[in-house]
Tab-separated table of C-alpha atoms in Angstrom:
chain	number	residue	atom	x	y	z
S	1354	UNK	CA	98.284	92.149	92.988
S	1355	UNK	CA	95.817	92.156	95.272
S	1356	UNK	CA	95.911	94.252	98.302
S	1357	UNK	CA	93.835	96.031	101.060
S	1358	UNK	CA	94.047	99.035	102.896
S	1359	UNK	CA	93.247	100.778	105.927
S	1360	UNK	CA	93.162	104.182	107.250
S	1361	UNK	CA	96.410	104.742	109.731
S	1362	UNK	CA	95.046	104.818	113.508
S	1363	UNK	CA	95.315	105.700	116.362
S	1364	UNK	CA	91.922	106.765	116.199
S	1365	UNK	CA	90.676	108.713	119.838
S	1366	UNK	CA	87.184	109.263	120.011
S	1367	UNK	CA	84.939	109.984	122.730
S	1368	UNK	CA	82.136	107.538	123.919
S	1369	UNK	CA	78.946	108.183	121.657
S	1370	UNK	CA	80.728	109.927	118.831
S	1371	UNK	CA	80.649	108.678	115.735
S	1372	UNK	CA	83.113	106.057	113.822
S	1373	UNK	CA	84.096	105.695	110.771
S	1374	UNK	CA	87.233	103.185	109.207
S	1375	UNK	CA	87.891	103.430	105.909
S	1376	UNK	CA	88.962	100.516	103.922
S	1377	UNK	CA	89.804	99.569	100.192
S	1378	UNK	CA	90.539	97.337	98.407
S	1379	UNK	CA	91.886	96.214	95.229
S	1380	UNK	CA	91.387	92.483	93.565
S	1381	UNK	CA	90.323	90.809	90.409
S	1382	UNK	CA	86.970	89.094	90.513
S	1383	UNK	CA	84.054	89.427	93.164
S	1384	UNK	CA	85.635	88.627	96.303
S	1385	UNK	CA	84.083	88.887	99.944
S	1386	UNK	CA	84.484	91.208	101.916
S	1387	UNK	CA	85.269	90.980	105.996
S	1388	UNK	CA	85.901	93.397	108.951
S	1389	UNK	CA	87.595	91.313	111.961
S	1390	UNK	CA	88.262	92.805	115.719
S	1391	UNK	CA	90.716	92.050	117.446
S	1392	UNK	CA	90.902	92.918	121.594
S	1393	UNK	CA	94.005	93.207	123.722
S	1394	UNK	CA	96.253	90.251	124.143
S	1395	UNK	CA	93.199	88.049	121.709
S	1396	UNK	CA	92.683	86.303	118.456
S	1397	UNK	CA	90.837	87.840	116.202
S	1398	UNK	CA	86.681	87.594	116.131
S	1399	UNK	CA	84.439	88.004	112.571
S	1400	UNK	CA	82.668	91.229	113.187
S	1401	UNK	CA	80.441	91.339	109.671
S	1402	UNK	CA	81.027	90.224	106.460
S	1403	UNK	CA	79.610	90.975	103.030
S	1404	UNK	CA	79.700	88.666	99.868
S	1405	UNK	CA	78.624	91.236	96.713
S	1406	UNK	CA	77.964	94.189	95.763
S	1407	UNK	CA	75.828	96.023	97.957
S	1408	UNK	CA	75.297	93.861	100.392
S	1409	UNK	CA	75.623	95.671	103.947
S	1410	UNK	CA	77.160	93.776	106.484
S	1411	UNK	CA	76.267	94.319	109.965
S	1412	UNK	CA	76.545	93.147	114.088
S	1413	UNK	CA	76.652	94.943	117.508
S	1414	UNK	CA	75.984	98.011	116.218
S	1415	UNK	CA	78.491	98.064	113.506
S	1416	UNK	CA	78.221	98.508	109.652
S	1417	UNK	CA	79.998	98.260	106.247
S	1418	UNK	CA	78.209	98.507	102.778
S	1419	UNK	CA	80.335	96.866	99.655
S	1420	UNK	CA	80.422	99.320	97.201
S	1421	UNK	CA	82.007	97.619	93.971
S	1422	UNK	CA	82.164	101.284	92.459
S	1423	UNK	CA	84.317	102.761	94.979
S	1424	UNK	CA	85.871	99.342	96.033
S	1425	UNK	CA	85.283	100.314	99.252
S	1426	UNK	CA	83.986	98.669	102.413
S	1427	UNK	CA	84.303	101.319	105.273
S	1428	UNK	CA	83.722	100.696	108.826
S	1429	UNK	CA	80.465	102.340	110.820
S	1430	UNK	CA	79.024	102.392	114.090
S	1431	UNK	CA	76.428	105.618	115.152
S	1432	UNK	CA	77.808	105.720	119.174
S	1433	UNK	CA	81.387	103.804	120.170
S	1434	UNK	CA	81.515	102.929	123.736
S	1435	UNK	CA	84.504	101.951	125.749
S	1436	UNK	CA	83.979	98.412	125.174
S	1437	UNK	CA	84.676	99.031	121.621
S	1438	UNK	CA	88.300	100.130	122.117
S	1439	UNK	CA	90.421	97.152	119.906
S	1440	UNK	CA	92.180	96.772	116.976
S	1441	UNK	CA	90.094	96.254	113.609
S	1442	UNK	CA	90.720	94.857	110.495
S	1443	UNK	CA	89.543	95.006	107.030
S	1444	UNK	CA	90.203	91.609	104.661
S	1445	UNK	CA	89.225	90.869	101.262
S	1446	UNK	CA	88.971	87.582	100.170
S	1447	UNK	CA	90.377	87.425	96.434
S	1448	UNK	CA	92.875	85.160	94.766
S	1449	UNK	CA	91.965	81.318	93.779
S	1450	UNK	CA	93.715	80.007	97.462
S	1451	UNK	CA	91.213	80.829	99.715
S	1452	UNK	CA	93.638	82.952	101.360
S	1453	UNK	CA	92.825	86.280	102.927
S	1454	UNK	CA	94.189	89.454	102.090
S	1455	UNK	CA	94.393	91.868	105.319
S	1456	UNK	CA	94.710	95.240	106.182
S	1457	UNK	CA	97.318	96.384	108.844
S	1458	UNK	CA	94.397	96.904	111.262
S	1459	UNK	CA	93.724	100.272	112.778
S	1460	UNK	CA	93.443	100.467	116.264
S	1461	UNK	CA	90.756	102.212	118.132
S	1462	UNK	CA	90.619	103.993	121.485
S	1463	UNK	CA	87.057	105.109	123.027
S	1464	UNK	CA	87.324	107.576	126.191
S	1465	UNK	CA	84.817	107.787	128.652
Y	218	UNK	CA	81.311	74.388	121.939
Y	219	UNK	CA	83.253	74.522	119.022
Y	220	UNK	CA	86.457	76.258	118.325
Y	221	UNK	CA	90.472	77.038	118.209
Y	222	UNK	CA	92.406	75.997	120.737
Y	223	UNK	CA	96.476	77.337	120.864
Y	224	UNK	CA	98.746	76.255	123.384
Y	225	UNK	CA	100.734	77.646	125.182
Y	226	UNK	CA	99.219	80.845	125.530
Y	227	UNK	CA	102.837	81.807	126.484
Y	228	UNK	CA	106.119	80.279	125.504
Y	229	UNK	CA	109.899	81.362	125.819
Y	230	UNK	CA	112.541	79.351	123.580
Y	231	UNK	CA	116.099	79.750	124.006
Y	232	UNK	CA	119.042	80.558	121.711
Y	233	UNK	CA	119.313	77.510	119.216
Y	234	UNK	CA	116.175	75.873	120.116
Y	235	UNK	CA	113.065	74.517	118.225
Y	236	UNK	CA	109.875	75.035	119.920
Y	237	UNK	CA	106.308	73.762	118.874
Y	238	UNK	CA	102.710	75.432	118.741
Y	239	UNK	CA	100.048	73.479	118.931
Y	240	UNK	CA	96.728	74.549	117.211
Y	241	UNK	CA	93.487	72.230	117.327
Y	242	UNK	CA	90.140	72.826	116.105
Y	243	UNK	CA	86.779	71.086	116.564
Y	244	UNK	CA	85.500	73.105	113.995
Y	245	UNK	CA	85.143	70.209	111.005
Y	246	UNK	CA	87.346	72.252	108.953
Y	247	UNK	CA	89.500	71.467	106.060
Y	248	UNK	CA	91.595	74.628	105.817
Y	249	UNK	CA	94.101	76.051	108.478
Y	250	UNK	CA	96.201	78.750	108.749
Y	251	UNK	CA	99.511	80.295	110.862
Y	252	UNK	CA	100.134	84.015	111.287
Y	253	UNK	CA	102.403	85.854	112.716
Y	254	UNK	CA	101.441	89.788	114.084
Y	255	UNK	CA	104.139	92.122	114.810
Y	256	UNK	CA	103.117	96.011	116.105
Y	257	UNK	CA	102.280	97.395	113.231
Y	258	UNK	CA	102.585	95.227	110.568
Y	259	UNK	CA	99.198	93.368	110.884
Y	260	UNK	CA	99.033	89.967	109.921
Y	261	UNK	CA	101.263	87.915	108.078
Y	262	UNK	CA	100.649	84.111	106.625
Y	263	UNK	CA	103.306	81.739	108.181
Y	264	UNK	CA	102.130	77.997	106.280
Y	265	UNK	CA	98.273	77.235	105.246
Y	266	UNK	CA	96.702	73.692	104.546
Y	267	UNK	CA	93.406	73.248	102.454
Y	268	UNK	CA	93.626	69.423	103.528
Y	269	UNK	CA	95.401	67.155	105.376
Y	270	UNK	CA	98.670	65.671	104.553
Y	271	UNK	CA	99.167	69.074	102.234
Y	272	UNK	CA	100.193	72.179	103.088
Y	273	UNK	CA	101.832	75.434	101.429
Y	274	UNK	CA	104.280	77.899	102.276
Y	275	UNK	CA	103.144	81.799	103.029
Y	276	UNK	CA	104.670	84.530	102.606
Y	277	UNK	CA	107.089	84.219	105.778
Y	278	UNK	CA	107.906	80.457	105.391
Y	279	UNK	CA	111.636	80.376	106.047
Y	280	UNK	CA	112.518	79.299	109.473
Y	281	UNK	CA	109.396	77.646	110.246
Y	282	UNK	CA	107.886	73.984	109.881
Y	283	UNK	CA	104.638	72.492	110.075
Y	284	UNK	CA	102.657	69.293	109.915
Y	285	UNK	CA	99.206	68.269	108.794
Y	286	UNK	CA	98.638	64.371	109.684
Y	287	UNK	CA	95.038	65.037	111.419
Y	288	UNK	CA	92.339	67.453	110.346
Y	289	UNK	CA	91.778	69.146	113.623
Y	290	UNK	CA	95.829	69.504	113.694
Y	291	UNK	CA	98.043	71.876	112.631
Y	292	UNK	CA	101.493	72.310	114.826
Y	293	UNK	CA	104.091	75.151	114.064
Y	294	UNK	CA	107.402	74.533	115.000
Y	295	UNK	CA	109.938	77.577	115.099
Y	296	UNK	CA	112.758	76.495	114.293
Y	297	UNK	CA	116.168	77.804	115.315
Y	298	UNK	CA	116.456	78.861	111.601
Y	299	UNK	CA	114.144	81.667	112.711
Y	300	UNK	CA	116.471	84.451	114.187
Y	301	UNK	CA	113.789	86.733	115.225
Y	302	UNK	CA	111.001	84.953	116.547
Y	303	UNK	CA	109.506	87.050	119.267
Y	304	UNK	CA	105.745	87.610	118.397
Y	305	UNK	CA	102.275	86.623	118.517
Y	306	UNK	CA	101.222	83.733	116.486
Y	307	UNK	CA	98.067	82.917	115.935
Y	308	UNK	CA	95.682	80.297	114.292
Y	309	UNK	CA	93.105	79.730	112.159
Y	310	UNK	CA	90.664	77.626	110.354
Y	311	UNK	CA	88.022	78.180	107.445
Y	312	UNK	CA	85.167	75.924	105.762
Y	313	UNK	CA	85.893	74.385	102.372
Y	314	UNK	CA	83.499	75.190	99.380
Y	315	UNK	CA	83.445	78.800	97.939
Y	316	UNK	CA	86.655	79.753	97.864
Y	317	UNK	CA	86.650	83.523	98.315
Y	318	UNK	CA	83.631	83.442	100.468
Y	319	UNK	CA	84.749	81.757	103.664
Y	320	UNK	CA	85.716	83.737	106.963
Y	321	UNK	CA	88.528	82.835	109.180
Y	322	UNK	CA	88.153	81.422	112.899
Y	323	UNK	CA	90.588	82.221	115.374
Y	324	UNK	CA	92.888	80.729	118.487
Y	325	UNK	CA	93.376	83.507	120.759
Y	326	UNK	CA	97.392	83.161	119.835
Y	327	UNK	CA	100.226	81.743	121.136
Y	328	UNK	CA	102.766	84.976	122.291
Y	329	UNK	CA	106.464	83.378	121.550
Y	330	UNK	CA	109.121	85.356	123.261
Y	331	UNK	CA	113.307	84.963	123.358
Y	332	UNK	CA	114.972	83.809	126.677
């Protein structure tokens, strides 16, 4: 069936270092693809989204390039701050039920 | 502004007793959604409703109720059916129209705890 998944956290960085999150998917079809953030004790916010192949989603900094051929959709941002310390999470939406298929979120810590 | 709004933001049941969540949205949306998060397990899909006066079970169902008379509506109750009920719950609400194409807004949750 269909399914997502996410590279295991914790992940520590420093501030300004580079981030990647690595996601995957598998699902039938062309699905869309999304990358949600979720920060202490909140609901979850849309951080990009990208709808085919190839598309690059992007916002605050942060990036994620659908690659059909890999069936990837990996996480990027060039210099974490503090601020960007929170939980993320991959989703694909495949199936016919407009449901979403999620990741189990990896969670991010950035240290001054 | 439009948006999700869960209440409580905290709530404690006791042994034996239902309790309700109340999720409303301004949003114009068709589709809503319950989760429940756990540490570590991410999220997982309580009931959804792609209209109202219809809804479907997810993959956590058992012990749990909901209702969909209004559009911007969409209570959980936890029933006392549900022997393990302590987590976060939270919300949600999508657009109609493409299906695979729509994201998810979010409440910012409803944290359920045992007395």
């Amino acid at each position: 069936g269909d399914s997502v998944t996410q590279m295991e956290g914790p992940v520590t960085l420093s501030e300004e270092a580079f981030l990647t999150i690595n996601c995957t998917y598998t699902a039938t079809g062309y699905p869309s693809l999304f990358w949600y953030v979720q920060y202490p004790g909140e609901g979850l916010q849309l951080l990009l989204k990208a709808t085919k192949a190839d598309d690059k989603g992007s916002n605050k900094g942060f990036e994620a390039t659908y690659r059909k051929e890999t069936t990837s959709f990996h996480l990027e941002k060039g210099s974490v701050q503090v601020s960007d310390s929170a939980v993320y999470f991959c989703a694909t939406g495949a199936g016919n039920n407009r449901k979403l298929i999620w990741g189990l979120g990896t969670s991010l810590a950035v240290n001054p | 502004d439009g948006g999700i709004t869960q209440s409580p933001k905290y709530l404690f049941r006791k042994e034996g007793q239902n309790v309700t969540l109340s999720c409303e949205q301004n949003l114009n949306h068709d589709a809503m959604y319950w989760y429940r998060q756990d540490p570590g397990q991410g999220l997982r899909l309580i009931y959804y409703s792609h209209i109202v006066n219809d809804f479907q079970k997810g993959d956590i169902a058992e012990g749990y109720s909901v209702s969909r008379e209004k559009k911007e509506s969409f209570p959980l109750t936890v029933t006392s059916a549900q022997k393990n009920p302590t987590a976060f719950y939270l919300c949600a609400s999508s657009t109609s129209g493409s299906i695979n194409n729509q994201p998810q807004h979010f409440g910012d949750g409803t944290r359920l705890s045992i007395l």
